[in-house]
DNA sequence: CAGTCGTACTATGACAGCCGAAGTAACGAC
DNA sequence: GTCGTTACTTCGGCTGTCATAGTACGACTG
């Protein structure tokens, strides 16, 4: 099985999290589930990676956290909300992705492709 | 200017180098120039990154090095040749790339696209 | 004839992000 | 009564990248 190495995703974990936060505030466990679902289990973010991303992004001002007691479980969760600064960062990363894709694909042979466009 | 962050390229530097070695043995400085040219200067690999990639890949058995005196300059260069193991690794990375691209693009909004295919 | 530019590297050490391991706590299911 | 799920936290290690610096030699440039 081809597995996605963390070294390529590295630096795009933040982007993935921010993307999900664009739809509204969320918290660690849910984000993690959403990533798994959205990618059909192809990418499962590690807990430590996720939570360290949150703290890093909060430090950088990309997200804001707030504590709230959930209505369903009655337990306290740490929610994160994307900031305008975070949205800017997301947009930057999106643009960077386009470039990066172009660059990497110059080094990827297309031998296994059968149909195109 | 959107610049490519090293964190996304990370782990694909090896792949890029191996791709260039598929065409035949080469050495550090030339590989570096080829990367710059092939990407129209969009990606310039750092010297230290390049040479540490070589030593790492030799340790992993992806490349073999040999010393040779160049015909034009008369100076000694360290050439690298891709091994069969290295070719396998390259193929793996190529497959991984397809997956990775799919995954990341689930998190990239297409707002700025105007035409498609 | 000194200085700078291009080639072709090597060594060292720092840093960032990812991740494994382990722990905590509270709830429901079986 | 322990297992699975939720919802985290702490710690420490590893890997790849990069800044900095240095070596060495030939060519050209003022």
Short mmCIF file of C-alpha atoms (C1' of nucleotides) in Angstrom, two decimals:
data_model
loop_
_atom_site.label_atom_id
_atom_site.label_comp_id
_atom_site.label_asym_id
_atom_site.label_seq_id
_atom_site.Cartn_x
_atom_site.Cartn_y
_atom_site.Cartn_z
CA UNK A 1 0.00 0.00 0.00
CA UNK A 2 1.27 3.39 -0.90
CA UNK A 3 1.11 5.47 2.21
CA UNK A 4 1.41 9.17 2.36
CA UNK A 5 4.62 10.14 4.01
CA UNK A 6 4.42 12.85 6.57
CA UNK A 7 7.18 14.76 4.88
CA UNK A 8 5.04 15.84 2.00
CA UNK A 9 2.03 16.68 4.10
CA UNK A 10 4.29 18.51 6.50
CA UNK A 11 3.46 22.15 6.43
CA UNK A 12 0.07 21.42 4.88
CA UNK A 13 -1.50 20.08 8.01
CA UNK A 14 -2.11 23.65 9.08
CA UNK A 15 -3.72 24.40 5.75
CA UNK A 16 -6.02 21.41 6.04
CA UNK A 17 -7.10 22.39 9.51
CA UNK A 18 -7.68 25.99 8.50
CA UNK A 19 -9.75 24.88 5.55
CA UNK A 20 -12.09 23.00 7.87
CA UNK A 21 -12.28 25.95 10.23
CA UNK A 22 -13.42 28.17 7.36
CA UNK A 23 -16.84 26.55 7.73
CA UNK A 24 -17.01 27.48 11.40
CA UNK A 25 -15.33 26.83 14.75
CA UNK A 26 -14.42 23.29 15.60
CA UNK A 27 -12.30 21.25 17.96
CA UNK A 28 -9.54 18.69 17.76
CA UNK A 29 -11.38 15.46 17.71
CA UNK A 30 -13.90 16.60 15.16
CA UNK A 31 -11.27 18.03 12.85
CA UNK A 32 -9.43 14.75 13.02
CA UNK A 33 -12.58 12.83 12.06
CA UNK A 34 -13.36 15.25 9.25
CA UNK A 35 -9.89 14.83 7.77
CA UNK A 36 -10.27 11.08 7.88
CA UNK A 37 -13.70 11.18 6.29
CA UNK A 38 -12.94 13.77 3.65
CA UNK A 39 -9.95 11.77 2.46
CA UNK A 40 -11.76 8.42 2.72
CA UNK A 41 -9.25 7.32 5.31
CA UNK A 42 -6.33 8.03 3.02
CA UNK A 43 -4.95 10.49 5.49
CA UNK A 44 -5.32 10.22 9.23
CA UNK A 45 -3.72 13.01 11.16
CA UNK A 46 -1.91 12.01 14.31
CA UNK A 47 -3.28 13.41 17.54
CA UNK A 48 -0.03 14.98 18.60
CA UNK A 49 0.43 16.52 15.21
CA UNK A 50 -3.04 17.98 15.34
CA UNK A 51 -2.84 19.48 18.78
CA UNK A 52 0.62 20.86 18.28
CA UNK A 53 -0.65 22.44 15.08
CA UNK A 54 -3.40 24.15 17.07
CA UNK A 55 -1.03 25.62 19.63
CA UNK A 56 1.40 26.70 16.94
CA UNK A 57 -1.33 28.34 14.91
CA UNK A 58 -2.72 30.08 17.94
CA UNK A 59 0.74 31.44 18.68
CA UNK A 60 0.94 32.66 15.09
CA UNK A 61 -2.48 34.25 15.31
CA UNK A 62 -4.11 32.04 12.69
CA UNK A 63 -6.69 30.72 15.11
CA UNK A 64 -8.30 31.70 18.40
CA UNK A 65 -9.36 29.22 21.01
CA UNK A 66 -12.29 29.32 23.38
CA UNK A 67 -13.59 26.84 25.88
CA UNK A 68 -17.16 25.72 25.70
CA UNK A 69 -19.29 23.05 27.28
CA UNK A 70 -20.82 20.93 24.55
CA UNK A 71 -24.61 20.61 24.52
CA UNK A 72 -24.62 16.90 23.74
CA UNK A 73 -21.96 15.54 26.06
CA UNK A 74 -21.93 18.22 28.72
CA UNK A 75 -18.15 18.12 28.65
CA UNK A 76 -15.82 20.97 28.10
CA UNK A 77 -14.09 21.24 24.77
CA UNK A 78 -11.50 23.59 23.36
CA UNK A 79 -12.86 25.11 20.20
CA UNK A 80 -10.83 26.93 17.60
CA UNK A 81 -11.93 29.71 15.35
CA UNK A 82 -10.05 30.95 12.31
CA UNK A 83 -8.90 34.57 12.37
CA UNK A 84 -8.64 36.93 9.41
CA UNK A 85 -4.91 36.48 9.64
CA UNK A 86 -5.49 32.76 9.39
CA UNK A 87 -7.64 33.23 6.31
CA UNK A 88 -4.88 35.19 4.66
CA UNK A 89 -2.42 32.48 5.51
CA UNK A 90 -4.76 29.89 4.05
CA UNK A 91 -5.02 31.84 0.81
CA UNK A 92 -1.25 32.11 0.64
CA UNK A 93 -0.88 28.40 1.12
CA UNK A 94 -3.46 27.76 -1.56
CA UNK A 95 -1.48 29.84 -4.03
CA UNK A 96 1.73 28.17 -2.95
CA UNK A 97 0.15 24.80 -3.58
CA UNK A 98 -0.49 25.61 -7.22
CA UNK A 99 3.17 26.47 -7.67
CA UNK A 100 4.41 23.50 -5.71
CA UNK A 101 2.29 21.10 -7.71
CA UNK A 102 3.72 22.48 -10.94
CA UNK A 103 7.25 22.15 -9.66
CA UNK A 104 6.95 18.61 -8.36
CA UNK A 105 5.15 17.39 -11.45
CA UNK A 106 8.12 18.31 -13.58
CA UNK A 107 9.86 15.46 -11.83
CA UNK A 108 7.08 12.92 -12.04
CA UNK A 109 7.03 10.67 -15.07
CA UNK A 110 3.63 10.02 -16.48
CA UNK A 111 4.27 6.40 -17.48
CA UNK A 112 1.27 5.03 -15.67
CA UNK A 113 -1.26 7.40 -17.11
CA UNK A 114 -3.57 6.00 -19.73
CA UNK A 115 -6.05 8.75 -20.48
CA UNK A 116 -5.76 12.48 -20.31
CA UNK A 117 -8.22 15.27 -20.07
CA UNK B 1 5.70 36.57 -4.25
CA UNK B 2 4.47 33.16 -3.33
CA UNK B 3 7.47 31.12 -2.46
CA UNK B 4 7.56 27.41 -2.08
CA UNK B 5 8.09 26.49 1.52
CA UNK B 6 10.66 23.84 2.18
CA UNK B 7 8.17 21.95 4.29
CA UNK B 8 6.12 20.88 1.35
CA UNK B 9 9.05 19.97 -0.85
CA UNK B 10 10.61 18.13 2.07
CA UNK B 11 10.85 14.49 1.26
CA UNK B 12 10.43 15.20 -2.44
CA UNK B 13 13.89 16.56 -2.94
CA UNK B 14 15.13 13.00 -3.10
CA UNK B 15 12.51 12.20 -5.69
CA UNK B 16 13.51 15.16 -7.81
CA UNK B 17 17.16 14.21 -7.71
CA UNK B 18 16.41 10.59 -8.53
CA UNK B 19 14.28 11.66 -11.46
CA UNK B 20 17.21 13.53 -12.94
CA UNK B 21 19.53 10.61 -12.31
CA UNK B 22 17.22 8.34 -14.31
CA UNK B 23 18.66 9.93 -17.44
CA UNK B 24 22.20 9.02 -16.41
CA UNK B 25 24.81 9.73 -13.74
CA UNK B 26 25.31 13.30 -12.66
CA UNK B 27 26.85 15.37 -9.91
CA UNK B 28 25.77 17.96 -7.38
CA UNK B 29 26.28 21.18 -9.20
CA UNK B 30 24.68 19.98 -12.39
CA UNK B 31 21.65 18.54 -10.62
CA UNK B 32 21.20 21.86 -8.88
CA UNK B 33 21.32 23.72 -12.18
CA UNK B 34 18.91 21.28 -13.80
CA UNK B 35 16.39 21.72 -11.01
CA UNK B 36 16.59 25.46 -11.37
CA UNK B 37 16.21 25.30 -15.14
CA UNK B 38 13.47 22.71 -15.23
CA UNK B 39 11.36 24.73 -12.82
CA UNK B 40 12.18 28.06 -14.49
CA UNK B 41 13.83 29.20 -11.29
CA UNK B 42 10.70 28.53 -9.26
CA UNK B 43 12.60 26.11 -7.12
CA UNK B 44 16.24 26.40 -6.26
CA UNK B 45 17.57 23.64 -4.08
CA UNK B 46 19.97 24.67 -1.35
CA UNK B 47 23.47 23.29 -1.63
CA UNK B 48 23.45 21.76 1.83
CA UNK B 49 20.09 20.18 1.20
CA UNK B 50 21.33 18.70 -2.03
CA UNK B 51 24.55 17.24 -0.73
CA UNK B 52 22.95 15.88 2.42
CA UNK B 53 20.34 14.25 0.19
CA UNK B 54 23.13 12.55 -1.74
CA UNK B 55 24.80 11.12 1.34
CA UNK B 56 21.47 10.03 2.80
CA UNK B 57 20.44 8.36 -0.43
CA UNK B 58 23.76 6.61 -0.74
CA UNK B 59 23.36 5.30 2.79
CA UNK B 60 19.90 4.05 1.84
CA UNK B 61 21.21 2.44 -1.31
CA UNK B 62 19.25 4.61 -3.73
CA UNK B 63 22.37 5.93 -5.40
CA UNK B 64 26.01 4.96 -5.85
CA UNK B 65 28.82 7.45 -6.04
CA UNK B 66 31.99 7.34 -8.05
CA UNK B 67 34.77 9.83 -8.53
CA UNK B 68 35.75 10.92 -11.98
CA UNK B 69 37.93 13.58 -13.52
CA UNK B 70 35.84 15.70 -15.84
CA UNK B 71 37.03 15.99 -19.45
CA UNK B 72 36.31 19.70 -19.74
CA UNK B 73 37.63 21.10 -16.49
CA UNK B 74 40.11 18.37 -15.57
CA UNK B 75 38.85 18.53 -12.03
CA UNK B 76 37.57 15.68 -9.96
CA UNK B 77 33.88 15.41 -9.42
CA UNK B 78 31.71 13.08 -7.40
CA UNK B 79 29.15 11.52 -9.68
CA UNK B 80 26.05 9.71 -8.55
CA UNK B 81 24.28 6.88 -10.29
CA UNK B 82 20.80 5.64 -9.47
CA UNK B 83 20.52 2.03 -8.34
CA UNK B 84 17.64 -0.37 -9.02
CA UNK B 85 16.64 0.14 -5.42
CA UNK B 86 16.58 3.85 -6.10
CA UNK B 87 14.37 3.34 -9.12
CA UNK B 88 11.92 1.37 -7.02
CA UNK B 89 11.91 4.13 -4.47
CA UNK B 90 11.27 6.66 -7.18
CA UNK B 91 8.30 4.67 -8.46
CA UNK B 92 6.91 4.44 -4.95
CA UNK B 93 7.21 8.16 -4.52
CA UNK B 94 5.53 8.76 -7.83
CA UNK B 95 2.56 6.66 -6.76
CA UNK B 96 2.51 8.37 -3.41
CA UNK B 97 2.42 11.71 -5.12
CA UNK B 98 -0.81 10.87 -6.93
CA UNK B 99 -2.43 10.03 -3.62
CA UNK B 100 -1.01 13.03 -1.83
CA UNK B 101 -2.22 15.39 -4.50
CA UNK B 102 -5.73 14.01 -4.20
CA UNK B 103 -5.66 14.37 -0.44
CA UNK B 104 -4.36 17.91 -0.33
CA UNK B 105 -6.70 19.10 -3.04
CA UNK B 106 -9.68 18.17 -0.92
CA UNK B 107 -8.59 21.04 1.27
CA UNK B 108 -7.91 23.56 -1.44
CA UNK B 109 -10.77 25.76 -2.51
CA UNK B 110 -11.01 26.37 -6.20
CA UNK B 111 -12.20 29.98 -5.96
CA UNK B 112 -9.54 31.31 -8.25
CA UNK B 113 -10.04 28.88 -11.06
CA UNK B 114 -11.78 30.21 -14.11
CA UNK B 115 -11.49 27.53 -16.75
CA UNK B 116 -11.16 23.79 -16.48
CA UNK B 117 -9.94 21.09 -18.76
"C1'" DC C 1 48.35 41.32 -10.29
"C1'" DA C 2 44.52 41.54 -6.83
"C1'" DG C 3 39.87 40.68 -6.55
"C1'" DT C 4 35.70 38.70 -7.82
"C1'" DC C 5 32.88 35.21 -10.04
"C1'" DG C 6 31.67 30.48 -11.08
"C1'" DT C 7 32.42 25.66 -10.11
"C1'" DA C 8 32.34 21.89 -6.75
"C1'" DC C 9 32.00 20.70 -2.82
"C1'" DT C 10 32.44 19.70 3.07
"C1'" DA C 11 31.47 20.53 8.04
"C1'" DT C 12 28.80 22.02 11.85
"C1'" DG C 13 25.04 23.09 14.41
"C1'" DA C 14 20.32 24.87 14.95
"C1'" DC C 15 15.49 24.46 14.23
"C1'" DA C 16 10.80 23.12 13.02
"C1'" DG C 17 7.37 19.81 12.54
"C1'" DC C 18 6.02 15.14 13.03
"C1'" DC C 19 5.30 11.25 15.86
"C1'" DG C 20 5.59 7.36 19.27
"C1'" DA C 21 4.60 6.42 23.97
"C1'" DA C 22 2.26 7.25 27.81
"C1'" DG C 23 -1.00 9.28 30.79
"C1'" DT C 24 -5.56 11.48 32.23
"C1'" DA C 25 -10.49 11.60 32.63
"C1'" DA C 26 -15.26 10.66 31.95
"C1'" DC C 27 -18.97 8.16 29.79
"C1'" DG C 28 -21.50 4.19 27.71
"C1'" DA C 29 -21.75 -0.57 26.22
"C1'" DC C 30 -21.42 -5.52 26.78
"C1'" DG D 1 -15.28 -4.65 35.09
"C1'" DT D 2 -13.03 -3.77 31.31
"C1'" DC D 3 -13.13 -2.23 26.69
"C1'" DG D 4 -13.98 1.40 23.32
"C1'" DT D 5 -14.79 6.23 22.35
"C1'" DT D 6 -14.19 10.97 23.22
"C1'" DA D 7 -10.94 14.75 24.19
"C1'" DC D 8 -7.13 15.98 25.14
"C1'" DT D 9 -1.70 16.86 27.43
"C1'" DT D 10 3.25 16.02 28.20
"C1'" DC D 11 7.68 14.48 26.89
"C1'" DG D 12 11.27 13.35 24.22
"C1'" DG D 13 13.34 11.74 19.84
"C1'" DC D 14 14.06 11.91 14.99
"C1'" DT D 15 14.59 13.65 10.33
"C1'" DG D 16 15.28 16.93 6.70
"C1'" DT D 17 16.23 21.61 5.79
"C1'" DC D 18 19.07 25.54 6.11
"C1'" DA D 19 22.21 29.28 7.68
"C1'" DT D 20 26.92 29.95 8.17
"C1'" DA D 21 31.40 29.21 7.06
"C1'" DG D 22 35.21 27.40 4.87
"C1'" DT D 23 38.19 25.09 1.05
"C1'" DA D 24 40.07 25.02 -3.55
"C1'" DC D 25 40.94 26.17 -8.25
"C1'" DG D 26 40.49 28.37 -12.78
"C1'" DA D 27 38.96 32.37 -15.56
"C1'" DC D 28 38.04 37.03 -16.36
"C1'" DT D 29 38.35 41.78 -15.24
"C1'" DG D 30 40.01 46.33 -13.97
#
